[in-house]
Amino acid sequence: MKAETLNGLPHDGTAQAHFSHYAAPLIDNALACAGALHSNPDAEVLHKLRVSLRRLRTLLWAYRPLLDEQFDNQQRALFKFYASAAGKTRDWDILIALLGELGDAQERPVDALQAARSKSFDTSRATLEQADVKRALRDTLKEANRELNTAHERTPLPKFARKRLAAAQKSMAKRMKRAARAKRSDYASYHEVRKAGKKLRYLTEFFEPMLAKKQLKAVKPLKKLQKRFGALNDVVASEQLLRDNQALYVDEAAAAQALDALSHERKRRMRNAGKLL
């Protein structure tokens, strides 16, 4: 008798058997983005690569109970390194856009900012090419599948999915409580909420066919939280990036004015984010 399926996933399937179902498309997309970097200087390509790598890290976190701990730690650290390298150019794009929104356009050193952005892209591309992302991603998939498919115990996928999502929800709730009690100047606690929210959303998307309606109802408010906390992260990262590169401004007063505008915007966005806690 053929097993009933949900979105192609059999009810009686195991978590071990379906790892590739989740991982392979992410790896294919990451490889396509990495391959496009040589000819496409669009930071959106780097962003899509970073998102795929983040999703892979979340997937490895989900499968952590079924994988060798050392292997999991190594791979997630590797993906974090790749994602960080891919994200630097987008940080410059966000800073340039924010300065345009908040400040006097004539005061911005447009050429210097764009030159720094181009240099960042070249560095990101060179770093990722030298790191041999293609081989690393394929090796990760191969090794993970070897471990999972040779395991003696088999874990039903629906049970596994609900358990791991529950763990992510518990972590999210804990971090939100901590951030709610923290001082408004404590961005670190807000950043932890943002990371936990991403993990929870990615897991929900992975395991959606097997989740209860109650678990799926959390997606809408989660998207709102991610949007608001993401906007906060953008301005925090931009403020730090500008502090590290104030020399791009020939006029020190103009640099101080830009930093002041970013500081005010950070405080405003922290208040908005705090309302969701």
mmCIF file of C-alpha atoms in Angstrom:
data_model
loop_
_atom_site.group_PDB
_atom_site.id
_atom_site.type_symbol
_atom_site.label_atom_id
_atom_site.label_comp_id
_atom_site.label_asym_id
_atom_site.label_seq_id
_atom_site.Cartn_x
_atom_site.Cartn_y
_atom_site.Cartn_z
ATOM 1 C CA MET A 1 0.000 0.000 0.000
ATOM 2 C CA LYS A 2 1.427 3.378 -0.990
ATOM 3 C CA ALA A 3 2.022 5.753 1.912
ATOM 4 C CA GLU A 4 -0.079 8.911 2.018
ATOM 5 C CA THR A 5 2.042 11.986 1.456
ATOM 6 C CA LEU A 6 2.112 15.646 2.399
ATOM 7 C CA ASN A 7 3.936 17.823 -0.130
ATOM 8 C CA GLY A 8 5.881 14.761 -1.215
ATOM 9 C CA LEU A 9 6.890 13.744 2.310
ATOM 10 C CA PRO A 10 5.561 10.348 3.411
ATOM 11 C CA HIS A 11 3.848 10.153 6.797
ATOM 12 C CA ASP A 12 5.889 7.083 7.698
ATOM 13 C CA GLY A 13 9.175 8.586 6.505
ATOM 14 C CA THR A 14 12.108 9.149 8.801
ATOM 15 C CA ALA A 15 14.015 12.321 9.564
ATOM 16 C CA GLN A 16 17.231 10.594 8.472
ATOM 17 C CA ALA A 17 15.846 9.749 5.031
ATOM 18 C CA HIS A 18 14.608 13.280 4.366
ATOM 19 C CA PHE A 19 17.706 15.307 5.206
ATOM 20 C CA SER A 20 18.639 15.549 1.526
ATOM 21 C CA HIS A 21 15.114 16.698 0.664
ATOM 22 C CA TYR A 22 15.775 19.825 2.734
ATOM 23 C CA ALA A 23 19.516 20.260 2.206
ATOM 24 C CA ALA A 24 19.977 19.615 -1.522
ATOM 25 C CA PRO A 25 17.899 22.582 -2.822
ATOM 26 C CA LEU A 26 19.674 24.940 -0.433
ATOM 27 C CA ILE A 27 23.067 23.687 -1.533
ATOM 28 C CA ASP A 28 22.089 23.930 -5.214
ATOM 29 C CA ASN A 29 20.965 27.526 -4.713
ATOM 30 C CA ALA A 30 24.108 28.431 -2.777
ATOM 31 C CA LEU A 31 26.296 26.933 -5.505
ATOM 32 C CA ALA A 32 24.382 28.813 -8.211
ATOM 33 C CA CYS A 33 24.893 32.089 -6.334
ATOM 34 C CA ALA A 34 28.562 31.362 -5.709
ATOM 35 C CA GLY A 35 29.014 30.587 -9.395
ATOM 36 C CA ALA A 36 27.329 33.846 -10.431
ATOM 37 C CA LEU A 37 29.631 36.029 -8.348
ATOM 38 C CA HIS A 38 32.383 36.076 -10.951
ATOM 39 C CA SER A 39 30.254 37.925 -13.503
ATOM 40 C CA ASN A 40 27.561 39.602 -11.374
ATOM 41 C CA PRO A 41 28.583 42.407 -8.947
ATOM 42 C CA ASP A 42 25.036 42.653 -7.556
ATOM 43 C CA ALA A 43 25.024 42.396 -3.759
ATOM 44 C CA GLU A 44 21.660 40.645 -4.010
ATOM 45 C CA VAL A 45 23.499 37.555 -5.270
ATOM 46 C CA LEU A 46 25.647 37.624 -2.147
ATOM 47 C CA HIS A 47 22.547 38.119 -0.014
ATOM 48 C CA LYS A 48 20.810 35.092 -1.547
ATOM 49 C CA LEU A 49 23.965 33.061 -0.925
ATOM 50 C CA ARG A 50 23.992 34.192 2.696
ATOM 51 C CA VAL A 51 20.312 33.286 3.176
ATOM 52 C CA SER A 52 20.890 29.788 1.786
ATOM 53 C CA LEU A 53 23.846 29.334 4.131
ATOM 54 C CA ARG A 54 21.793 30.535 7.094
ATOM 55 C CA ARG A 55 19.060 28.067 6.259
ATOM 56 C CA LEU A 56 21.655 25.291 6.040
ATOM 57 C CA ARG A 57 22.972 26.224 9.482
ATOM 58 C CA THR A 58 19.429 26.075 10.838
ATOM 59 C CA LEU A 59 18.877 22.695 9.211
ATOM 60 C CA LEU A 60 22.063 21.374 10.793
ATOM 61 C CA TRP A 61 20.877 22.731 14.150
ATOM 62 C CA ALA A 62 17.603 20.850 13.677
ATOM 63 C CA TYR A 63 19.464 17.626 12.901
ATOM 64 C CA ARG A 64 22.033 18.160 15.655
ATOM 65 C CA PRO A 65 20.601 15.348 17.853
ATOM 66 C CA LEU A 66 21.093 12.915 14.975
ATOM 67 C CA LEU A 67 24.557 14.028 13.855
ATOM 68 C CA ASP A 68 28.038 13.797 15.294
ATOM 69 C CA GLU A 69 28.437 16.860 17.521
ATOM 70 C CA GLN A 70 31.938 17.717 16.323
ATOM 71 C CA PHE A 71 30.898 17.456 12.678
ATOM 72 C CA ASP A 72 27.872 19.659 13.318
ATOM 73 C CA ASN A 73 29.951 22.306 15.122
ATOM 74 C CA GLN A 74 32.539 22.387 12.349
ATOM 75 C CA GLN A 75 30.022 22.682 9.530
ATOM 76 C CA ARG A 76 27.907 25.345 11.170
ATOM 77 C CA ALA A 77 31.036 27.382 11.954
ATOM 78 C CA LEU A 78 32.121 27.025 8.327
ATOM 79 C CA PHE A 79 28.743 28.186 7.016
ATOM 80 C CA LYS A 80 28.806 31.114 9.432
ATOM 81 C CA PHE A 81 32.207 32.144 8.036
ATOM 82 C CA TYR A 82 30.897 31.944 4.469
ATOM 83 C CA ALA A 83 27.749 33.891 5.357
ATOM 84 C CA SER A 84 29.788 36.600 7.073
ATOM 85 C CA ALA A 85 32.016 36.978 4.023
ATOM 86 C CA ALA A 86 28.967 37.179 1.776
ATOM 87 C CA GLY A 87 27.245 39.787 3.936
ATOM 88 C CA LYS A 88 29.835 42.547 3.985
ATOM 89 C CA THR A 89 28.882 44.115 0.635
ATOM 90 C CA ARG A 90 25.203 44.218 1.533
ATOM 91 C CA ASP A 91 26.159 46.027 4.758
ATOM 92 C CA TRP A 92 27.672 48.800 2.643
ATOM 93 C CA ASP A 93 24.558 48.982 0.474
ATOM 94 C CA ILE A 94 22.361 49.317 3.556
ATOM 95 C CA LEU A 95 24.606 52.032 5.030
ATOM 96 C CA ILE A 96 24.587 54.014 1.776
ATOM 97 C CA ALA A 97 20.780 53.770 1.564
ATOM 98 C CA LEU A 98 20.317 54.811 5.209
ATOM 99 C CA LEU A 99 22.611 57.810 4.834
ATOM 100 C CA GLY A 100 20.546 58.857 1.836
ATOM 101 C CA GLU A 101 17.327 58.593 3.851
ATOM 102 C CA LEU A 102 18.560 60.294 7.018
ATOM 103 C CA GLY A 103 21.102 62.885 5.941
ATOM 104 C CA ASP A 104 21.900 65.645 3.513
ATOM 105 C CA ALA A 105 22.801 64.028 0.181
ATOM 106 C CA GLN A 106 25.351 66.755 -0.547
ATOM 107 C CA GLU A 107 27.227 65.954 2.653
ATOM 108 C CA ARG A 108 27.744 62.285 1.782
ATOM 109 C CA PRO A 109 31.075 61.215 0.225
ATOM 110 C CA VAL A 110 29.225 59.229 -2.445
ATOM 111 C CA ASP A 111 32.268 58.285 -4.506
ATOM 112 C CA ALA A 112 34.245 57.151 -1.448
ATOM 113 C CA LEU A 113 31.324 55.097 -0.148
ATOM 114 C CA GLN A 114 30.800 53.399 -3.501
ATOM 115 C CA ALA A 115 34.533 52.689 -3.807
ATOM 116 C CA ALA A 116 34.505 51.068 -0.361
ATOM 117 C CA ARG A 117 31.471 49.042 -1.371
ATOM 118 C CA SER A 118 33.200 47.828 -4.556
ATOM 119 C CA LYS A 119 36.309 46.890 -2.626
ATOM 120 C CA SER A 120 34.190 44.933 -0.162
ATOM 121 C CA PHE A 121 32.528 43.022 -2.986
ATOM 122 C CA ASP A 122 35.893 42.106 -4.511
ATOM 123 C CA THR A 123 37.112 40.908 -1.113
ATOM 124 C CA SER A 124 33.962 38.856 -0.492
ATOM 125 C CA ARG A 125 34.187 37.253 -3.916
ATOM 126 C CA ALA A 126 37.875 36.419 -3.520
ATOM 127 C CA THR A 127 37.320 34.985 -0.036
ATOM 128 C CA LEU A 128 34.505 32.723 -1.200
ATOM 129 C CA GLU A 129 36.367 31.592 -4.314
ATOM 130 C CA GLN A 130 39.490 30.721 -2.310
ATOM 131 C CA ALA A 131 37.413 28.894 0.294
ATOM 132 C CA ASP A 132 36.170 26.444 -2.359
ATOM 133 C CA VAL A 133 32.520 26.707 -1.294
ATOM 134 C CA LYS A 134 31.442 24.191 -3.919
ATOM 135 C CA ARG A 135 33.549 21.356 -2.533
ATOM 136 C CA ALA A 136 32.768 22.201 1.098
ATOM 137 C CA LEU A 137 28.996 22.196 0.565
ATOM 138 C CA ARG A 138 29.000 18.927 -1.345
ATOM 139 C CA ASP A 139 31.237 17.296 1.251
ATOM 140 C CA THR A 140 28.849 18.431 3.986
ATOM 141 C CA LEU A 141 25.857 16.865 2.251
ATOM 142 C CA LYS A 142 27.753 13.640 1.593
ATOM 143 C CA GLU A 143 29.045 13.269 5.161
ATOM 144 C CA ALA A 144 25.720 14.170 6.780
ATOM 145 C CA ASN A 145 23.879 11.647 4.606
ATOM 146 C CA ARG A 146 26.468 8.981 5.443
ATOM 147 C CA GLU A 147 25.989 9.532 9.179
ATOM 148 C CA LEU A 148 22.215 9.688 9.019
ATOM 149 C CA ASN A 149 21.665 6.755 6.691
ATOM 150 C CA THR A 150 23.945 4.411 8.632
ATOM 151 C CA ALA A 151 22.355 5.203 12.008
ATOM 152 C CA HIS A 152 20.825 2.195 13.768
ATOM 153 C CA GLU A 153 17.849 4.105 15.166
ATOM 154 C CA ARG A 154 15.279 5.675 12.865
ATOM 155 C CA THR A 155 13.257 8.719 13.897
ATOM 156 C CA PRO A 156 9.768 9.388 12.452
ATOM 157 C CA LEU A 157 9.921 12.706 10.620
ATOM 158 C CA PRO A 158 6.683 14.268 12.025
ATOM 159 C CA LYS A 159 7.696 13.506 15.610
ATOM 160 C CA PHE A 160 11.217 14.820 14.971
ATOM 161 C CA ALA A 161 9.931 18.015 13.320
ATOM 162 C CA ARG A 162 7.532 18.886 16.123
ATOM 163 C CA LYS A 163 10.130 18.217 18.795
ATOM 164 C CA ARG A 164 12.783 20.386 17.174
ATOM 165 C CA LEU A 165 10.310 23.189 16.494
ATOM 166 C CA ALA A 166 9.220 23.063 20.137
ATOM 167 C CA ALA A 167 12.868 23.406 21.188
ATOM 168 C CA ALA A 168 13.263 26.452 18.943
ATOM 169 C CA GLN A 169 10.050 27.984 20.312
ATOM 170 C CA LYS A 170 11.267 27.495 23.879
ATOM 171 C CA SER A 171 14.572 29.165 23.038
ATOM 172 C CA MET A 172 12.747 32.047 21.355
ATOM 173 C CA ALA A 173 10.474 32.623 24.351
ATOM 174 C CA LYS A 174 13.448 32.573 26.733
ATOM 175 C CA ARG A 175 15.351 35.151 24.698
ATOM 176 C CA MET A 176 12.313 37.410 24.367
ATOM 177 C CA LYS A 177 11.841 37.439 28.148
ATOM 178 C CA ARG A 178 15.519 38.254 28.615
ATOM 179 C CA ALA A 179 15.329 41.104 26.098
ATOM 180 C CA ALA A 180 12.149 42.454 27.697
ATOM 181 C CA ARG A 181 13.959 42.733 31.044
ATOM 182 C CA ALA A 182 17.131 44.225 29.535
ATOM 183 C CA LYS A 183 17.919 47.919 29.278
ATOM 184 C CA ARG A 184 16.959 49.588 26.029
ATOM 185 C CA SER A 185 20.641 50.200 25.342
ATOM 186 C CA ASP A 186 21.344 46.441 25.471
ATOM 187 C CA TYR A 187 21.226 45.600 21.779
ATOM 188 C CA ALA A 188 22.873 42.201 22.307
ATOM 189 C CA SER A 189 19.701 40.765 23.841
ATOM 190 C CA TYR A 190 17.642 42.102 20.927
ATOM 191 C CA HIS A 191 20.088 40.530 18.493
ATOM 192 C CA GLU A 192 19.603 37.161 20.185
ATOM 193 C CA VAL A 193 15.839 37.496 19.694
ATOM 194 C CA ARG A 194 16.386 38.245 16.015
ATOM 195 C CA LYS A 195 18.567 35.152 15.533
ATOM 196 C CA ALA A 196 16.121 32.929 17.403
ATOM 197 C CA GLY A 197 13.283 34.312 15.296
ATOM 198 C CA LYS A 198 15.087 33.456 12.073
ATOM 199 C CA LYS A 199 15.766 29.938 13.250
ATOM 200 C CA LEU A 200 12.137 29.456 14.236
ATOM 201 C CA ARG A 201 10.837 30.785 10.935
ATOM 202 C CA TYR A 202 13.180 28.644 8.851
ATOM 203 C CA LEU A 203 12.224 25.521 10.808
ATOM 204 C CA THR A 204 8.542 26.315 10.354
ATOM 205 C CA GLU A 205 9.084 26.583 6.606
ATOM 206 C CA PHE A 206 11.038 23.313 6.505
ATOM 207 C CA PHE A 207 8.506 21.297 8.478
ATOM 208 C CA GLU A 208 5.256 23.077 7.573
ATOM 209 C CA PRO A 209 3.406 19.964 6.228
ATOM 210 C CA MET A 210 3.802 18.187 9.566
ATOM 211 C CA LEU A 211 2.932 21.018 11.942
ATOM 212 C CA ALA A 212 -0.271 21.603 13.867
ATOM 213 C CA LYS A 213 -2.421 24.651 13.035
ATOM 214 C CA LYS A 214 -1.502 26.201 16.371
ATOM 215 C CA GLN A 215 2.182 26.126 15.448
ATOM 216 C CA LEU A 216 1.501 27.615 12.009
ATOM 217 C CA LYS A 217 -0.472 30.531 13.465
ATOM 218 C CA ALA A 218 2.769 31.876 14.903
ATOM 219 C CA VAL A 219 4.191 32.565 11.427
ATOM 220 C CA LYS A 220 2.449 35.913 10.848
ATOM 221 C CA PRO A 221 3.569 37.598 14.095
ATOM 222 C CA LEU A 222 7.003 36.028 13.602
ATOM 223 C CA LYS A 223 7.348 37.740 10.219
ATOM 224 C CA LYS A 224 6.392 41.064 11.796
ATOM 225 C CA LEU A 225 8.975 40.573 14.524
ATOM 226 C CA GLN A 226 11.664 39.635 12.016
ATOM 227 C CA LYS A 227 10.949 42.702 9.902
ATOM 228 C CA ARG A 228 11.130 45.079 12.860
ATOM 229 C CA PHE A 229 14.192 43.494 14.452
ATOM 230 C CA GLY A 230 15.855 43.231 11.032
ATOM 231 C CA ALA A 231 15.377 46.971 10.523
ATOM 232 C CA LEU A 232 17.003 47.550 13.895
ATOM 233 C CA ASN A 233 19.938 45.321 12.987
ATOM 234 C CA ASP A 234 20.417 47.237 9.725
ATOM 235 C CA VAL A 235 20.908 50.547 11.482
ATOM 236 C CA VAL A 236 23.080 49.058 14.261
ATOM 237 C CA ALA A 237 25.375 47.421 11.691
ATOM 238 C CA SER A 238 25.454 50.614 9.619
ATOM 239 C CA GLU A 239 26.367 52.744 12.614
ATOM 240 C CA GLN A 240 29.289 50.451 13.467
ATOM 241 C CA LEU A 241 30.424 50.281 9.835
ATOM 242 C CA LEU A 242 30.504 54.067 9.602
ATOM 243 C CA ARG A 243 32.358 54.380 12.920
ATOM 244 C CA ASP A 244 35.001 52.038 11.525
ATOM 245 C CA ASN A 245 35.263 54.084 8.310
ATOM 246 C CA GLN A 246 34.854 57.723 9.364
ATOM 247 C CA ALA A 247 37.933 58.566 7.303
ATOM 248 C CA LEU A 248 35.748 58.336 4.203
ATOM 249 C CA TYR A 249 34.409 61.729 5.244
ATOM 250 C CA VAL A 250 36.856 64.549 4.604
ATOM 251 C CA ASP A 251 34.706 66.791 6.775
ATOM 252 C CA GLU A 252 34.754 65.510 10.381
ATOM 253 C CA ALA A 253 31.650 67.516 11.244
ATOM 254 C CA ALA A 254 29.712 65.823 8.441
ATOM 255 C CA ALA A 255 30.815 62.399 9.702
ATOM 256 C CA ALA A 256 29.706 63.276 13.234
ATOM 257 C CA GLN A 257 26.374 64.491 11.912
ATOM 258 C CA ALA A 258 25.828 61.235 9.986
ATOM 259 C CA LEU A 259 26.659 59.163 13.071
ATOM 260 C CA ASP A 260 24.284 61.262 15.153
ATOM 261 C CA ALA A 261 21.476 60.660 12.650
ATOM 262 C CA LEU A 262 22.126 56.909 12.732
ATOM 263 C CA SER A 263 22.185 56.945 16.534
ATOM 264 C CA HIS A 264 18.781 58.651 16.678
ATOM 265 C CA GLU A 265 17.380 56.176 14.169
ATOM 266 C CA ARG A 266 18.780 53.239 16.164
ATOM 267 C CA LYS A 267 17.012 54.447 19.304
ATOM 268 C CA ARG A 268 13.744 54.884 17.403
ATOM 269 C CA ARG A 269 13.949 51.383 15.934
ATOM 270 C CA MET A 270 14.838 49.882 19.316
ATOM 271 C CA ARG A 271 11.671 51.408 20.763
ATOM 272 C CA ASN A 272 9.636 49.936 17.910
ATOM 273 C CA ALA A 273 11.254 46.522 18.329
ATOM 274 C CA GLY A 274 10.753 46.640 22.088
ATOM 275 C CA LYS A 275 6.989 46.997 21.634
ATOM 276 C CA LEU A 276 6.859 43.454 20.255
ATOM 277 C CA LEU A 277 8.437 41.955 23.361
#
